Amino acid sequence: MKINRWHQIAFLSLIFFLLIKESFQIITGTIEINSAQNVILQTSATYTFRLSSQQQFYQNGRLLIIFPQDFTFTSTQALTCADDSGTNLNCAFNYQARLVTITSGLKNLASFTFSISGITNPGVAVETGYFTFRSYQLDSGSYKFVENSDTTLTVTPQPGSLTGSKLYFHLIMIDQYNLLQLMQLQDLRLHFQLA
């Protein structure tokens, strides 16, 4: 008996591409979004955002970030925010609304870098909904709306490739599904057919 063919299997991992629309609002062409950890479907990751504004971010201001529905927040996750120097920022989280509010730690700069840890990646490789960023400034005891970035930034996960990954079999059984392990990411199954 010979194995004449096997079904090729590929796994999905997240490789982010940005679709940036021209905007006079908070987001400009200098935005970046990436992950500090492996961007794997349905795993926890740290996202780093670099925002530029035509207005200035104010030290007494607030920044709201609304994540698309594709991302998951739960009350048991330990979400943290930090600036580009690693200093923790005061953040408030609304898990049901996927809303992150940076309540302090903003700098008097036209650009601002921060990261949010503990976000669960989408479970499928499809284009996400829009991220929304809103900037506020404290004025006479209340927060005044400064800028908005609705429908400006999306993330498109793409299927990954097996290149460079370690594949190995356990016991191979002819004409049965056999377990194929791809590093520690996930288990895949191959079906071998008889000649």
PDB file of C-alpha atoms in Angstrom:
ATOM      1  CA  MET A   1       0.000   0.000   0.000  1.00  0.00           C
ATOM      2  CA  LYS A   2       1.139   3.494  -0.779  1.00  0.00           C
ATOM      3  CA  ILE A   3      -0.117   6.858   0.253  1.00  0.00           C
ATOM      4  CA  ASN A   4      -0.950   8.551  -3.012  1.00  0.00           C
ATOM      5  CA  ARG A   5      -2.002  11.931  -1.715  1.00  0.00           C
ATOM      6  CA  TRP A   6      -2.897  13.907   1.325  1.00  0.00           C
ATOM      7  CA  HIS A   7      -4.996  16.931   1.868  1.00  0.00           C
ATOM      8  CA  GLN A   8      -3.048  20.067   2.312  1.00  0.00           C
ATOM      9  CA  ILE A   9      -3.914  21.974   5.466  1.00  0.00           C
ATOM     10  CA  ALA A  10      -3.058  25.545   6.276  1.00  0.00           C
ATOM     11  CA  PHE A  11      -3.641  27.293   9.509  1.00  0.00           C
ATOM     12  CA  LEU A  12      -4.812  30.837   9.987  1.00  0.00           C
ATOM     13  CA  SER A  13      -2.829  33.419  11.831  1.00  0.00           C
ATOM     14  CA  LEU A  14      -3.360  37.123  11.995  1.00  0.00           C
ATOM     15  CA  ILE A  15      -1.154  39.342   9.907  1.00  0.00           C
ATOM     16  CA  PHE A  16      -2.483  42.828  10.129  1.00  0.00           C
ATOM     17  CA  PHE A  17      -2.756  45.184   7.216  1.00  0.00           C
ATOM     18  CA  LEU A  18      -4.097  48.687   7.548  1.00  0.00           C
ATOM     19  CA  LEU A  19      -6.662  50.379   5.386  1.00  0.00           C
ATOM     20  CA  ILE A  20      -6.295  54.076   6.114  1.00  0.00           C
ATOM     21  CA  LYS A  21      -8.652  56.616   4.627  1.00  0.00           C
ATOM     22  CA  GLU A  22      -7.713  60.249   4.207  1.00  0.00           C
ATOM     23  CA  SER A  23      -9.076  62.226   7.114  1.00  0.00           C
ATOM     24  CA  PHE A  24      -8.762  65.667   8.648  1.00  0.00           C
ATOM     25  CA  GLN A  25      -9.618  64.166  12.006  1.00  0.00           C
ATOM     26  CA  ILE A  26      -7.547  62.540  14.727  1.00  0.00           C
ATOM     27  CA  ILE A  27      -5.971  59.836  12.579  1.00  0.00           C
ATOM     28  CA  THR A  28      -3.486  60.778   9.890  1.00  0.00           C
ATOM     29  CA  GLY A  29      -1.203  58.838   7.588  1.00  0.00           C
ATOM     30  CA  THR A  30       1.293  58.256  10.396  1.00  0.00           C
ATOM     31  CA  ILE A  31      -0.840  55.768  12.326  1.00  0.00           C
ATOM     32  CA  GLU A  32       0.490  52.318  13.111  1.00  0.00           C
ATOM     33  CA  ILE A  33      -1.087  49.327  14.793  1.00  0.00           C
ATOM     34  CA  ASN A  34       0.734  46.134  15.602  1.00  0.00           C
ATOM     35  CA  SER A  35       0.978  43.410  18.167  1.00  0.00           C
ATOM     36  CA  ALA A  36       3.829  42.872  20.563  1.00  0.00           C
ATOM     37  CA  GLN A  37       2.982  39.178  20.740  1.00  0.00           C
ATOM     38  CA  ASN A  38       2.201  36.514  18.158  1.00  0.00           C
ATOM     39  CA  VAL A  39      -0.984  37.528  16.391  1.00  0.00           C
ATOM     40  CA  ILE A  40      -2.796  34.200  16.439  1.00  0.00           C
ATOM     41  CA  LEU A  41      -6.522  33.734  16.119  1.00  0.00           C
ATOM     42  CA  GLN A  42      -8.399  33.816  19.422  1.00  0.00           C
ATOM     43  CA  THR A  43      -5.317  34.420  21.556  1.00  0.00           C
ATOM     44  CA  SER A  44      -4.559  37.277  23.912  1.00  0.00           C
ATOM     45  CA  ALA A  45      -2.278  39.968  22.516  1.00  0.00           C
ATOM     46  CA  THR A  46      -0.829  43.405  23.199  1.00  0.00           C
ATOM     47  CA  TYR A  47      -1.662  46.135  20.696  1.00  0.00           C
ATOM     48  CA  THR A  48       0.472  49.218  20.225  1.00  0.00           C
ATOM     49  CA  PHE A  49      -1.099  52.330  18.716  1.00  0.00           C
ATOM     50  CA  ARG A  50       0.741  55.372  17.415  1.00  0.00           C
ATOM     51  CA  LEU A  51      -1.661  58.230  16.826  1.00  0.00           C
ATOM     52  CA  SER A  52      -1.065  61.617  15.261  1.00  0.00           C
ATOM     53  CA  SER A  53      -3.474  64.498  15.567  1.00  0.00           C
ATOM     54  CA  GLN A  54      -3.890  67.769  13.753  1.00  0.00           C
ATOM     55  CA  GLN A  55      -4.892  69.046  17.148  1.00  0.00           C
ATOM     56  CA  GLN A  56      -2.629  68.480  20.130  1.00  0.00           C
ATOM     57  CA  PHE A  57      -3.237  65.780  22.718  1.00  0.00           C
ATOM     58  CA  TYR A  58      -3.623  67.555  26.046  1.00  0.00           C
ATOM     59  CA  GLN A  59      -2.212  66.420  29.365  1.00  0.00           C
ATOM     60  CA  ASN A  60      -5.585  66.890  31.063  1.00  0.00           C
ATOM     61  CA  GLY A  61      -7.469  65.256  28.223  1.00  0.00           C
ATOM     62  CA  ARG A  62      -9.019  61.880  27.609  1.00  0.00           C
ATOM     63  CA  LEU A  63      -8.749  59.454  24.733  1.00  0.00           C
ATOM     64  CA  LEU A  64     -11.499  56.943  23.936  1.00  0.00           C
ATOM     65  CA  ILE A  65     -10.844  53.849  21.828  1.00  0.00           C
ATOM     66  CA  ILE A  66     -13.741  51.677  20.694  1.00  0.00           C
ATOM     67  CA  PHE A  67     -12.717  48.279  19.349  1.00  0.00           C
ATOM     68  CA  PRO A  68     -14.714  46.517  16.598  1.00  0.00           C
ATOM     69  CA  GLN A  69     -17.082  43.706  17.571  1.00  0.00           C
ATOM     70  CA  ASP A  70     -14.552  41.232  16.167  1.00  0.00           C
ATOM     71  CA  PHE A  71     -12.427  41.675  19.299  1.00  0.00           C
ATOM     72  CA  THR A  72     -13.370  40.151  22.629  1.00  0.00           C
ATOM     73  CA  PHE A  73     -13.124  41.718  26.073  1.00  0.00           C
ATOM     74  CA  THR A  74     -14.122  39.910  29.242  1.00  0.00           C
ATOM     75  CA  SER A  75     -14.230  41.172  32.799  1.00  0.00           C
ATOM     76  CA  THR A  76     -11.739  38.479  33.812  1.00  0.00           C
ATOM     77  CA  GLN A  77      -9.043  39.766  31.470  1.00  0.00           C
ATOM     78  CA  ALA A  78      -6.282  41.922  32.923  1.00  0.00           C
ATOM     79  CA  LEU A  79      -6.172  44.812  30.471  1.00  0.00           C
ATOM     80  CA  THR A  80      -3.454  47.394  30.998  1.00  0.00           C
ATOM     81  CA  CYS A  81      -2.393  50.572  29.187  1.00  0.00           C
ATOM     82  CA  ALA A  82       1.118  52.002  28.946  1.00  0.00           C
ATOM     83  CA  ASP A  83       2.796  54.830  27.056  1.00  0.00           C
ATOM     84  CA  ASP A  84       5.816  54.430  24.785  1.00  0.00           C
ATOM     85  CA  SER A  85       8.220  54.732  27.737  1.00  0.00           C
ATOM     86  CA  GLY A  86       6.503  51.837  29.525  1.00  0.00           C
ATOM     87  CA  THR A  87       4.776  54.020  32.115  1.00  0.00           C
ATOM     88  CA  ASN A  88       1.331  52.719  33.038  1.00  0.00           C
ATOM     89  CA  LEU A  89      -1.594  54.937  32.077  1.00  0.00           C
ATOM     90  CA  ASN A  90      -4.856  55.212  33.979  1.00  0.00           C
ATOM     91  CA  CYS A  91      -7.418  53.405  31.864  1.00  0.00           C
ATOM     92  CA  ALA A  92     -11.090  52.620  32.304  1.00  0.00           C
ATOM     93  CA  PHE A  93     -12.705  49.684  30.514  1.00  0.00           C
ATOM     94  CA  ASN A  94     -16.272  49.032  29.478  1.00  0.00           C
ATOM     95  CA  TYR A  95     -16.164  45.367  28.513  1.00  0.00           C
ATOM     96  CA  GLN A  96     -19.661  45.200  27.026  1.00  0.00           C
ATOM     97  CA  ALA A  97     -19.029  48.197  24.751  1.00  0.00           C
ATOM     98  CA  ARG A  98     -15.383  47.238  23.989  1.00  0.00           C
ATOM     99  CA  LEU A  99     -14.536  50.779  25.079  1.00  0.00           C
ATOM    100  CA  VAL A 100     -11.156  51.774  26.493  1.00  0.00           C
ATOM    101  CA  THR A 101     -10.790  55.264  27.992  1.00  0.00           C
ATOM    102  CA  ILE A 102      -7.353  56.624  28.819  1.00  0.00           C
ATOM    103  CA  THR A 103      -8.181  58.973  31.686  1.00  0.00           C
ATOM    104  CA  SER A 104      -4.705  60.338  32.416  1.00  0.00           C
ATOM    105  CA  GLY A 105      -1.141  60.137  31.202  1.00  0.00           C
ATOM    106  CA  LEU A 106      -1.639  61.909  27.886  1.00  0.00           C
ATOM    107  CA  LYS A 107       1.214  64.185  26.887  1.00  0.00           C
ATOM    108  CA  ASN A 108       1.109  67.662  25.370  1.00  0.00           C
ATOM    109  CA  LEU A 109       2.149  66.378  21.980  1.00  0.00           C
ATOM    110  CA  ALA A 110       0.722  66.115  18.483  1.00  0.00           C
ATOM    111  CA  SER A 111       1.409  62.369  18.485  1.00  0.00           C
ATOM    112  CA  PHE A 112       0.945  59.754  21.166  1.00  0.00           C
ATOM    113  CA  THR A 113       1.978  56.112  21.500  1.00  0.00           C
ATOM    114  CA  PHE A 114       0.311  53.656  23.845  1.00  0.00           C
ATOM    115  CA  SER A 115      -0.368  49.948  24.154  1.00  0.00           C
ATOM    116  CA  ILE A 116      -3.253  47.872  25.484  1.00  0.00           C
ATOM    117  CA  SER A 117      -2.603  44.335  26.727  1.00  0.00           C
ATOM    118  CA  GLY A 118      -5.037  41.470  27.185  1.00  0.00           C
ATOM    119  CA  ILE A 119      -7.149  41.830  24.046  1.00  0.00           C
ATOM    120  CA  THR A 120      -8.439  38.591  22.509  1.00  0.00           C
ATOM    121  CA  ASN A 121      -7.858  38.432  18.754  1.00  0.00           C
ATOM    122  CA  PRO A 122     -10.732  37.680  16.355  1.00  0.00           C
ATOM    123  CA  GLY A 123     -11.541  34.023  15.737  1.00  0.00           C
ATOM    124  CA  VAL A 124     -11.625  34.225  11.939  1.00  0.00           C
ATOM    125  CA  ALA A 125      -9.456  35.916   9.331  1.00  0.00           C
ATOM    126  CA  VAL A 126     -11.846  38.497   7.938  1.00  0.00           C
ATOM    127  CA  GLU A 127     -11.655  42.257   7.770  1.00  0.00           C
ATOM    128  CA  THR A 128     -12.668  43.740  11.086  1.00  0.00           C
ATOM    129  CA  GLY A 129     -15.087  46.557  11.683  1.00  0.00           C
ATOM    130  CA  TYR A 130     -13.805  50.056  12.316  1.00  0.00           C
ATOM    131  CA  PHE A 131     -11.767  51.213  15.279  1.00  0.00           C
ATOM    132  CA  THR A 132     -12.959  54.539  16.670  1.00  0.00           C
ATOM    133  CA  PHE A 133     -10.769  57.073  18.451  1.00  0.00           C
ATOM    134  CA  ARG A 134     -12.181  60.161  20.182  1.00  0.00           C
ATOM    135  CA  SER A 135     -10.195  62.913  21.857  1.00  0.00           C
ATOM    136  CA  TYR A 136     -11.440  65.159  24.693  1.00  0.00           C
ATOM    137  CA  GLN A 137      -9.955  68.123  26.565  1.00  0.00           C
ATOM    138  CA  LEU A 138     -10.835  69.330  30.077  1.00  0.00           C
ATOM    139  CA  ASP A 139     -12.377  72.798  29.769  1.00  0.00           C
ATOM    140  CA  SER A 140     -14.041  74.694  32.653  1.00  0.00           C
ATOM    141  CA  GLY A 141     -14.607  71.533  34.679  1.00  0.00           C
ATOM    142  CA  SER A 142     -16.057  69.402  31.879  1.00  0.00           C
ATOM    143  CA  TYR A 143     -14.629  67.436  28.977  1.00  0.00           C
ATOM    144  CA  LYS A 144     -14.899  69.124  25.603  1.00  0.00           C
ATOM    145  CA  PHE A 145     -14.945  67.034  22.432  1.00  0.00           C
ATOM    146  CA  VAL A 146     -11.860  67.745  20.312  1.00  0.00           C
ATOM    147  CA  GLU A 147     -11.618  65.239  17.464  1.00  0.00           C
ATOM    148  CA  ASN A 148     -13.212  62.074  16.179  1.00  0.00           C
ATOM    149  CA  SER A 149     -11.924  59.341  13.892  1.00  0.00           C
ATOM    150  CA  ASP A 150     -14.998  57.261  13.061  1.00  0.00           C
ATOM    151  CA  THR A 151     -14.568  54.935  10.074  1.00  0.00           C
ATOM    152  CA  THR A 152     -10.878  55.668   9.650  1.00  0.00           C
ATOM    153  CA  LEU A 153      -8.958  52.545  10.579  1.00  0.00           C
ATOM    154  CA  THR A 154      -9.649  48.869   9.966  1.00  0.00           C
ATOM    155  CA  VAL A 155      -7.563  45.753  10.474  1.00  0.00           C
ATOM    156  CA  THR A 156      -7.530  42.949   7.918  1.00  0.00           C
ATOM    157  CA  PRO A 157      -6.290  39.581   9.149  1.00  0.00           C
ATOM    158  CA  GLN A 158      -4.866  37.401   6.409  1.00  0.00           C
ATOM    159  CA  PRO A 159      -4.375  33.604   6.265  1.00  0.00           C
ATOM    160  CA  GLY A 160      -0.884  32.617   7.316  1.00  0.00           C
ATOM    161  CA  SER A 161       1.472  30.046   5.905  1.00  0.00           C
ATOM    162  CA  LEU A 162       3.189  26.945   7.219  1.00  0.00           C
ATOM    163  CA  THR A 163       6.596  28.308   6.176  1.00  0.00           C
ATOM    164  CA  GLY A 164       9.097  28.014   8.980  1.00  0.00           C
ATOM    165  CA  SER A 165       6.744  26.153  11.288  1.00  0.00           C
ATOM    166  CA  LYS A 166       7.509  22.751  12.739  1.00  0.00           C
ATOM    167  CA  LEU A 167       5.166  19.988  11.659  1.00  0.00           C
ATOM    168  CA  TYR A 168       5.299  16.521  13.082  1.00  0.00           C
ATOM    169  CA  PHE A 169       3.098  13.451  13.287  1.00  0.00           C
ATOM    170  CA  HIS A 170       2.283  11.138  16.103  1.00  0.00           C
ATOM    171  CA  LEU A 171       1.392   7.580  15.068  1.00  0.00           C
ATOM    172  CA  ILE A 172       0.424   7.540  11.375  1.00  0.00           C
ATOM    173  CA  MET A 173      -2.567   5.352  10.563  1.00  0.00           C
ATOM    174  CA  ILE A 174      -3.430   4.630   6.936  1.00  0.00           C
ATOM    175  CA  ASP A 175      -6.986   5.531   5.868  1.00  0.00           C
ATOM    176  CA  GLN A 176      -7.680   7.341   9.122  1.00  0.00           C
ATOM    177  CA  TYR A 177      -7.422  10.891  10.290  1.00  0.00           C
ATOM    178  CA  ASN A 178      -4.012  11.482  11.806  1.00  0.00           C
ATOM    179  CA  LEU A 179      -3.020  14.115  14.308  1.00  0.00           C
ATOM    180  CA  LEU A 180      -0.649  16.754  12.994  1.00  0.00           C
ATOM    181  CA  GLN A 181       0.745  19.181  15.533  1.00  0.00           C
ATOM    182  CA  LEU A 182       1.868  22.627  14.464  1.00  0.00           C
ATOM    183  CA  MET A 183       4.116  23.846  17.257  1.00  0.00           C
ATOM    184  CA  GLN A 184       1.947  24.801  20.207  1.00  0.00           C
ATOM    185  CA  LEU A 185      -0.568  26.806  18.196  1.00  0.00           C
ATOM    186  CA  GLN A 186      -3.271  24.296  17.391  1.00  0.00           C
ATOM    187  CA  ASP A 187      -3.900  20.722  16.291  1.00  0.00           C
ATOM    188  CA  LEU A 188      -4.742  19.929  12.679  1.00  0.00           C
ATOM    189  CA  ARG A 189      -5.852  16.665  11.116  1.00  0.00           C
ATOM    190  CA  LEU A 190      -4.814  15.095   7.817  1.00  0.00           C
ATOM    191  CA  HIS A 191      -6.653  12.292   6.066  1.00  0.00           C
ATOM    192  CA  PHE A 192      -4.562   9.700   4.227  1.00  0.00           C
ATOM    193  CA  GLN A 193      -6.187   7.735   1.414  1.00  0.00           C
ATOM    194  CA  LEU A 194      -5.282   4.302   0.126  1.00  0.00           C
ATOM    195  CA  ALA A 195      -3.803   3.910  -3.372  1.00  0.00           C
TER     196      ALA A 195
END
